[in-house]
PDB file of C-alpha atoms in Angstrom:
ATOM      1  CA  UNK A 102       0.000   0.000   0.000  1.00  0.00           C
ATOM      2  CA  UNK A 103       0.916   3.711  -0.771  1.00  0.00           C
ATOM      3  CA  UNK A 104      -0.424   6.730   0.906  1.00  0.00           C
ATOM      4  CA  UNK A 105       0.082  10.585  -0.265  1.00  0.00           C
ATOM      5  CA  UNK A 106      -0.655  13.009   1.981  1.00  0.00           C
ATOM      6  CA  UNK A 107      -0.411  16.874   3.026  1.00  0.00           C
ATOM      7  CA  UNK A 108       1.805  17.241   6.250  1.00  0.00           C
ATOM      8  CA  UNK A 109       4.158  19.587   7.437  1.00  0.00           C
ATOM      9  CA  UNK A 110       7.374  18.021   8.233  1.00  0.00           C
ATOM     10  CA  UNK A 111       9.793  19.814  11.487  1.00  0.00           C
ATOM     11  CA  UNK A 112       9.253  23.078  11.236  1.00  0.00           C
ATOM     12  CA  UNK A 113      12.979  23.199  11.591  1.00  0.00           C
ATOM     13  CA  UNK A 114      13.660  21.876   8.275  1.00  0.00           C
ATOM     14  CA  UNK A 115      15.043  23.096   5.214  1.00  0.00           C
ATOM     15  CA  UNK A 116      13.870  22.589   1.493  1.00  0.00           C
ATOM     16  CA  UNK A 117      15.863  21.855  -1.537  1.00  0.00           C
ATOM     17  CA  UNK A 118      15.227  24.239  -4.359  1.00  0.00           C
ATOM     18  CA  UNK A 119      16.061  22.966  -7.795  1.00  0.00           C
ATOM     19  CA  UNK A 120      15.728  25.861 -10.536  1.00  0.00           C
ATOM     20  CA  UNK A 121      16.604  26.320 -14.130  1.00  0.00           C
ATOM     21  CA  UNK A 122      16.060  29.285 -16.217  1.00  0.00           C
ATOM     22  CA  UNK A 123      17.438  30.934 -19.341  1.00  0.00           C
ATOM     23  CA  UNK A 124      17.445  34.668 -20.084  1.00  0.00           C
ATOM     24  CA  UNK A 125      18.379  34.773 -23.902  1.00  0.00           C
ATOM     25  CA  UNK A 126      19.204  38.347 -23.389  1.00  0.00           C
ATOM     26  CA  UNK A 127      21.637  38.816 -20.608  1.00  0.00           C
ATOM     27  CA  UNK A 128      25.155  37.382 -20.881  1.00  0.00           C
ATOM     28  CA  UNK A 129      26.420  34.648 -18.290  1.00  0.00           C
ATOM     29  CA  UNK A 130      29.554  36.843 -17.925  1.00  0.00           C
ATOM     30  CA  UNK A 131      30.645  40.481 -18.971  1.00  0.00           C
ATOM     31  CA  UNK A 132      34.561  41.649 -20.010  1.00  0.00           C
ATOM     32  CA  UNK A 133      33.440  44.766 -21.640  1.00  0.00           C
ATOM     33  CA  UNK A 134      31.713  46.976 -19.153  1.00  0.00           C
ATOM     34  CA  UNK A 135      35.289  46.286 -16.855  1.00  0.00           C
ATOM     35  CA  UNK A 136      37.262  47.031 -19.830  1.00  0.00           C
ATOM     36  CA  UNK A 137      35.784  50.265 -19.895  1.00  0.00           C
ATOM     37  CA  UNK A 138      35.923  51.042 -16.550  1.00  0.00           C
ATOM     38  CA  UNK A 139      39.250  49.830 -15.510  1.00  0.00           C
ATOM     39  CA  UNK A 140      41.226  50.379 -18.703  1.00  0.00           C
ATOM     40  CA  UNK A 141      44.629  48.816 -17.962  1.00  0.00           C
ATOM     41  CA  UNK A 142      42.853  45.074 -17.879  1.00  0.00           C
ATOM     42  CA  UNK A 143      44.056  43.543 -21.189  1.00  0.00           C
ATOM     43  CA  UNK A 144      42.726  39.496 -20.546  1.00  0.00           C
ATOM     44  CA  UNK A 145      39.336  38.414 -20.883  1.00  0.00           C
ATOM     45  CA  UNK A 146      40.156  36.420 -18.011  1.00  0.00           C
ATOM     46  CA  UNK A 147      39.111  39.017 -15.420  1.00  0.00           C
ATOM     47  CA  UNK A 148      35.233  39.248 -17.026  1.00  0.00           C
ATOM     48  CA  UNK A 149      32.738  39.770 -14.225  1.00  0.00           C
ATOM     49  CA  UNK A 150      30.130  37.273 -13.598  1.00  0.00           C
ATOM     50  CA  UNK A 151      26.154  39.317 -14.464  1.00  0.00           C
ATOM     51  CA  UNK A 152      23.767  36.572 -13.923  1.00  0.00           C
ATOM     52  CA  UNK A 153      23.901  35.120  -9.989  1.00  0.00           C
ATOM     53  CA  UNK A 154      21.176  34.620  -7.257  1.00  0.00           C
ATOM     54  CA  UNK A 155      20.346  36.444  -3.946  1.00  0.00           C
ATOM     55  CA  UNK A 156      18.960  34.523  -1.045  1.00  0.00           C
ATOM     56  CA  UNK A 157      17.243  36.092   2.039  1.00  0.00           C
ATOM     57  CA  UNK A 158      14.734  35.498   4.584  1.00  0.00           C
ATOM     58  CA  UNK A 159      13.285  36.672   8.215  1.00  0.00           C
ATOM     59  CA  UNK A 160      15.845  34.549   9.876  1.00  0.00           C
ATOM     60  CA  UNK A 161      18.675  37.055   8.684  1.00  0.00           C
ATOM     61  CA  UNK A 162      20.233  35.416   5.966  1.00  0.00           C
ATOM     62  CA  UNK A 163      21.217  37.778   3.312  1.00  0.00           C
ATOM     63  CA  UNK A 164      23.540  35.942   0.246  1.00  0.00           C
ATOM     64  CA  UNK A 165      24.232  37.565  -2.911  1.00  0.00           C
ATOM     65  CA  UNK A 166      25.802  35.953  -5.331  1.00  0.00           C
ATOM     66  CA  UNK A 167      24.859  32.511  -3.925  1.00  0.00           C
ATOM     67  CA  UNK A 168      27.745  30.207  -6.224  1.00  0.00           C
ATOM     68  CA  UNK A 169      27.371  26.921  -4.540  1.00  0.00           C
ATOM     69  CA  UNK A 170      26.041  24.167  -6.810  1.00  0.00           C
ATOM     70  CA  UNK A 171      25.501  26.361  -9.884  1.00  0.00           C
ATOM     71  CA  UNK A 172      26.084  26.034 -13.373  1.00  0.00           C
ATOM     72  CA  UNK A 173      25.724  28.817 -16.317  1.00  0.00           C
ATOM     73  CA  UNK A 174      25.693  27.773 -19.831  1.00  0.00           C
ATOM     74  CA  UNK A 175      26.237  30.607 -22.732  1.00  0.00           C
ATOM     75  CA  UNK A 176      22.710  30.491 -25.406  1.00  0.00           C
ATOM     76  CA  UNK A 177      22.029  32.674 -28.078  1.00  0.00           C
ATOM     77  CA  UNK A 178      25.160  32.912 -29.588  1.00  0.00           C
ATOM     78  CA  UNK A 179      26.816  34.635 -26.317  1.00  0.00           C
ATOM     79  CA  UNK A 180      24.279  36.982 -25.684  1.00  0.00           C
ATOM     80  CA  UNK A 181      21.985  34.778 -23.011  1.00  0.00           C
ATOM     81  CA  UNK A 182      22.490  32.674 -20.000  1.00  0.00           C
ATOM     82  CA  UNK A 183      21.033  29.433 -18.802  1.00  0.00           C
ATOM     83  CA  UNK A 184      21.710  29.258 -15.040  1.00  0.00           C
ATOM     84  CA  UNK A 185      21.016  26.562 -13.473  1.00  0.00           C
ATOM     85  CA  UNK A 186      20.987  25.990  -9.475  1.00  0.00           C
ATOM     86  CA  UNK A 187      20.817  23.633  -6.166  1.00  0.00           C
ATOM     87  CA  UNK A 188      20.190  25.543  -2.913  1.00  0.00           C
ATOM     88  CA  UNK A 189      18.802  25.288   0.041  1.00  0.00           C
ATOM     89  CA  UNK A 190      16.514  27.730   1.530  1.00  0.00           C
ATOM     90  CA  UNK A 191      15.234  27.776   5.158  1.00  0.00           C
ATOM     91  CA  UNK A 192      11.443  27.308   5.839  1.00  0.00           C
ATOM     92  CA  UNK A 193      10.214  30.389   6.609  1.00  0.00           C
ATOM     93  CA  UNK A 194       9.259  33.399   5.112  1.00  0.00           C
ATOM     94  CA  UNK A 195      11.688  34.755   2.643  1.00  0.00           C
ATOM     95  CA  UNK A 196      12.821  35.224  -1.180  1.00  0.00           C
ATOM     96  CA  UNK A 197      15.366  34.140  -3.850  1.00  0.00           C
ATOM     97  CA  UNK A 198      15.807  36.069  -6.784  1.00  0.00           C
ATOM     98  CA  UNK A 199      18.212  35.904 -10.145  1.00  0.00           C
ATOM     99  CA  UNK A 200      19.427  39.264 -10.306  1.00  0.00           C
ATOM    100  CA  UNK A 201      23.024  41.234 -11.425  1.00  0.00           C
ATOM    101  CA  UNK A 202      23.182  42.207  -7.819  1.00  0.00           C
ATOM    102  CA  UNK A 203      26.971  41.108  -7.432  1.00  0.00           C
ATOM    103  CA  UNK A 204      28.033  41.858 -10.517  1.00  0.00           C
ATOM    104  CA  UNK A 205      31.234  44.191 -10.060  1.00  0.00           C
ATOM    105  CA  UNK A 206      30.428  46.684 -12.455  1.00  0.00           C
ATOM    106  CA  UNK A 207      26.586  46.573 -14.258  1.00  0.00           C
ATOM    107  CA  UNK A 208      26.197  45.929 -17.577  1.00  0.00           C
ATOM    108  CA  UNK A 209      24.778  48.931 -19.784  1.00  0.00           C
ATOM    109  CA  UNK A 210      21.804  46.723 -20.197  1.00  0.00           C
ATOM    110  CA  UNK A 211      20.271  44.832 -18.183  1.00  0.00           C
ATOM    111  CA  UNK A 212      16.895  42.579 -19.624  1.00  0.00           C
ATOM    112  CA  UNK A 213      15.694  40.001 -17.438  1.00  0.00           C
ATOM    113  CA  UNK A 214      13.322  38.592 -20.175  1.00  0.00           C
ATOM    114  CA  UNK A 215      13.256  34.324 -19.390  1.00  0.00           C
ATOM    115  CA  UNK A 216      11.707  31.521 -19.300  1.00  0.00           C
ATOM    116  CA  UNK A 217      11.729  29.019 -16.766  1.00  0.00           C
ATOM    117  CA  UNK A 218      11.865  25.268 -17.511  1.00  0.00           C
ATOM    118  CA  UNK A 219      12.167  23.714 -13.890  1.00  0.00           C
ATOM    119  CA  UNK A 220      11.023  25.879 -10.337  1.00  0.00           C
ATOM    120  CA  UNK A 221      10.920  22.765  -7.613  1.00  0.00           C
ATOM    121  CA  UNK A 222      11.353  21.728  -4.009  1.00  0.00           C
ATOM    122  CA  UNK A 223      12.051  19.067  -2.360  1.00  0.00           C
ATOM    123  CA  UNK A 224      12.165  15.770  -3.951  1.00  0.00           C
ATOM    124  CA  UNK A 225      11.506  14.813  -7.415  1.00  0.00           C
ATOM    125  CA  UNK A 226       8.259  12.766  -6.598  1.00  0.00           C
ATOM    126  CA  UNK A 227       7.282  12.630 -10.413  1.00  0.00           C
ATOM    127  CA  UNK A 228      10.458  11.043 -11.459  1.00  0.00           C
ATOM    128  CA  UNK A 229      10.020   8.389  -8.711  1.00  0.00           C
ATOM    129  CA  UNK A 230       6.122   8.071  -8.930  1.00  0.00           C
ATOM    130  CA  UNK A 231       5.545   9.247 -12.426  1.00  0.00           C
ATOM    131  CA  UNK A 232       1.743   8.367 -12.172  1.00  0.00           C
ATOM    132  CA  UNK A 233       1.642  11.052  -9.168  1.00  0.00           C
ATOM    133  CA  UNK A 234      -0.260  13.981 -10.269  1.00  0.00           C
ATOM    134  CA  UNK A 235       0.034  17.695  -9.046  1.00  0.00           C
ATOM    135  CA  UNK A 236       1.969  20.917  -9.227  1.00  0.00           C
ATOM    136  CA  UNK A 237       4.921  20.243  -8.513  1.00  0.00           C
ATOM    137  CA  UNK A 238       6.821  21.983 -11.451  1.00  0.00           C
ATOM    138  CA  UNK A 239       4.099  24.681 -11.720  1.00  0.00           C
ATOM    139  CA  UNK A 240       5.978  27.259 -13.620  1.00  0.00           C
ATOM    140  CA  UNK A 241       7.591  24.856 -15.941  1.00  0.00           C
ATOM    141  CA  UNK A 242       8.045  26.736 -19.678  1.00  0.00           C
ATOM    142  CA  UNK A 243       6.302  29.735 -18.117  1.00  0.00           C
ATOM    143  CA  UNK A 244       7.734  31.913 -21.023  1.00  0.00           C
ATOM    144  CA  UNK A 245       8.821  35.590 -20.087  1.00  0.00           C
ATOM    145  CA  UNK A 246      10.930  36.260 -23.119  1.00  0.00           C
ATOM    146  CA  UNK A 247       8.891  38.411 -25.030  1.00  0.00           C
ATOM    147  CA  UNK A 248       8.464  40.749 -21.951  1.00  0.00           C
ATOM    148  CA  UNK A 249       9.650  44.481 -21.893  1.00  0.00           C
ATOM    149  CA  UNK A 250      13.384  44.448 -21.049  1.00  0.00           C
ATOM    150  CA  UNK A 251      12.935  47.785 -18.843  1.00  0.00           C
ATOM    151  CA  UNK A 252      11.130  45.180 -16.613  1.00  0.00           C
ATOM    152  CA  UNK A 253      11.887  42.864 -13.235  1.00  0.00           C
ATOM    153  CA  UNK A 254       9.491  39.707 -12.250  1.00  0.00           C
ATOM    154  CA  UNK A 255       8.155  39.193  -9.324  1.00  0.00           C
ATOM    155  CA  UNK A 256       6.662  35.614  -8.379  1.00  0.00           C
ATOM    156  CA  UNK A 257       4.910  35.392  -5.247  1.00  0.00           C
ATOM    157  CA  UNK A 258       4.340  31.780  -4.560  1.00  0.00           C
ATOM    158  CA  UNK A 259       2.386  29.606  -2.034  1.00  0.00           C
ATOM    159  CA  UNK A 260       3.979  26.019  -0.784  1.00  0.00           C
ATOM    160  CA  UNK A 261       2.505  23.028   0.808  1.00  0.00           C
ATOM    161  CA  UNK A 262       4.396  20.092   1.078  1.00  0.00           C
ATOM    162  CA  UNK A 263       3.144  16.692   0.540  1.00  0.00           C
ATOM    163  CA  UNK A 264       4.561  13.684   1.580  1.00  0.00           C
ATOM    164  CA  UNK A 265       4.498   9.760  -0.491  1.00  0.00           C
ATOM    165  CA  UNK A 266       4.484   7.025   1.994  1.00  0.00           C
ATOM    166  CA  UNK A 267       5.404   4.291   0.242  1.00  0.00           C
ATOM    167  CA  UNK A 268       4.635   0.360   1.563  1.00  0.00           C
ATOM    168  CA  UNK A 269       8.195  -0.402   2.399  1.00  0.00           C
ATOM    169  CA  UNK A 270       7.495   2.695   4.838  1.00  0.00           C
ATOM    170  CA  UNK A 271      10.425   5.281   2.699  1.00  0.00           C
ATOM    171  CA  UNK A 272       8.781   8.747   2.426  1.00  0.00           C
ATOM    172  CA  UNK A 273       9.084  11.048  -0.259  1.00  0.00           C
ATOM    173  CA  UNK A 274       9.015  15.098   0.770  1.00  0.00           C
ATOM    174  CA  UNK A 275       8.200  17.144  -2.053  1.00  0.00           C
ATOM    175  CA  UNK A 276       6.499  20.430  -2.495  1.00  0.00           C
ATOM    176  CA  UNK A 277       3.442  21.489  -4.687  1.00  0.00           C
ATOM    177  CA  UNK A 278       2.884  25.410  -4.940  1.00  0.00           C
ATOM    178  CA  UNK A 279       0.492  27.924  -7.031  1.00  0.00           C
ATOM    179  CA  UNK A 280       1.746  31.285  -8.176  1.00  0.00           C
ATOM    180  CA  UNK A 281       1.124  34.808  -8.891  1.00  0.00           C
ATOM    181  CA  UNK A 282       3.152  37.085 -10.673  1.00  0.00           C
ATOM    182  CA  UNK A 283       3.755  41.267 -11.095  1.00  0.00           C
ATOM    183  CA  UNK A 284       5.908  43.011 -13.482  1.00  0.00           C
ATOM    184  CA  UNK A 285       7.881  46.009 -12.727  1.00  0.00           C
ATOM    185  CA  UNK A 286       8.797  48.514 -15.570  1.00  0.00           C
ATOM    186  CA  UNK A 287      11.535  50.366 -13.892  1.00  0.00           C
ATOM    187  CA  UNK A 288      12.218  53.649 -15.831  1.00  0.00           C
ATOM    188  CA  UNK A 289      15.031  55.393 -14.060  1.00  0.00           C
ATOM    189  CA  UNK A 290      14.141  53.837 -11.015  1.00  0.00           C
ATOM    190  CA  UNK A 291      10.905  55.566 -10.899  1.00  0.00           C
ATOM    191  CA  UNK A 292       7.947  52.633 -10.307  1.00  0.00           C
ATOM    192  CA  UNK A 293       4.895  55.429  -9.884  1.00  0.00           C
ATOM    193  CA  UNK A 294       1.895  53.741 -11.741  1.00  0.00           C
ATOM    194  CA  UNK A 295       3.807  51.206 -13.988  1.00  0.00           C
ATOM    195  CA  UNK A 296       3.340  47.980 -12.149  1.00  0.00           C
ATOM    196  CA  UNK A 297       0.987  45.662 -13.683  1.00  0.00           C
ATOM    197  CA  UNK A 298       0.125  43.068 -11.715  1.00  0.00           C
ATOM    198  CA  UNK A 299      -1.676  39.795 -12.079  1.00  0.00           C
ATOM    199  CA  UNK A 300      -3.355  39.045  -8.798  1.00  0.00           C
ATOM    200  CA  UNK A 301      -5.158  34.912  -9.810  1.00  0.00           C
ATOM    201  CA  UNK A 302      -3.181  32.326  -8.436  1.00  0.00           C
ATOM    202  CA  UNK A 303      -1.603  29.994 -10.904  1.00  0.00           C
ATOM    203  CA  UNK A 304      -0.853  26.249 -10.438  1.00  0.00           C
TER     204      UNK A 304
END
């Protein structure tokens, strides 16, 4: 016998995050923008990572640049990033964001246009119990890369975990979750009445 389940594991635990996301606009890594600022660096080999991710929460941790477990691949010819990323987040209240945040020097242009193929925590249930349904991978393809590239993405999201019991008496933790989502045009850092925000909940 199997048995799936909502629960809520020690409150004390941590979740895995698995994410992977490509932004076909923004480079992986930039060597011009610190060739122009710093002008007596000659080698590519001191180009400035752009694309990274931030983690914080109410507990007090603040990373940015989080570079543990990460892996960016070059797309569109040089021009885009795929990042992909392990981490572990703490469960509480909080956020994780891809950003240019600890980039040395900011690119001239920054578009954050993307599409995400995997957003998931916890364990892969659908890999080990493919006839499990659910949202589990809710914003899988959720294609962004037609957006404005003046804008930022939020993606507010709501998490319940759910737990496989299988016979042999193994669990499996994962994590379904729905979504919402607000863009930001940010026109020399003045927000005023640009946001446009989508307030249904997405699964």
């Amino acid at each position: 016998l199997t048995d799936l389940y909502v629960d809520n594991p020690s409150p004390t635990e941590k979740i895995t995050v698995f994410l992977n996301i490509s932004l076909p606009k923004l480079p992986c890594n930039d060597c011009k923008t610190l060739l122009r600022q710093w002008i007596t660096i000659i080698s590519s080999d001191f180009c400035s990572s752009v694309v990274g991710l931030d983690i914080q929460d109410e507990n007090g941790r603040h990373e940015v640049g989080h570079i543990a477990d990460t892996e960016k691949t070059d797309i569109n010819e040089g021009k885009g990033c795929n990042y992909a990323a392990s981490f572990i987040i703490n469960k509480v209240p909080g956020n994780f964001h891809v950003s240019t945040h600890a980039v040395q020097v900011q690119p001239d242009d920054i578009n954050m246009s993307h599409e995400i193929h995997t957003l998931r925590f916890g364990d892969n249930l659908q890999t080990m119990e493919p006839h499990i349904k659910g949202s589990f991978n809710s914003l899988a393809n959720h294609d962004r890369t037609g957006a404005n590239g003046k804008e930022s993405h939020d993606y507010i999201m709501k998490i319940v975990p759910t737990v496989f019991e299988r016979s042999s008496s193994d669990e499996i933790v994962a994590y379904q979750y729905v979504y919402a989502h607000k863009d930001i045009i940010n026109d020399h850092g003045d927000y005023g009445d640009n946001r446009v925000e989508v307030p249904d909940w997405q699964a």
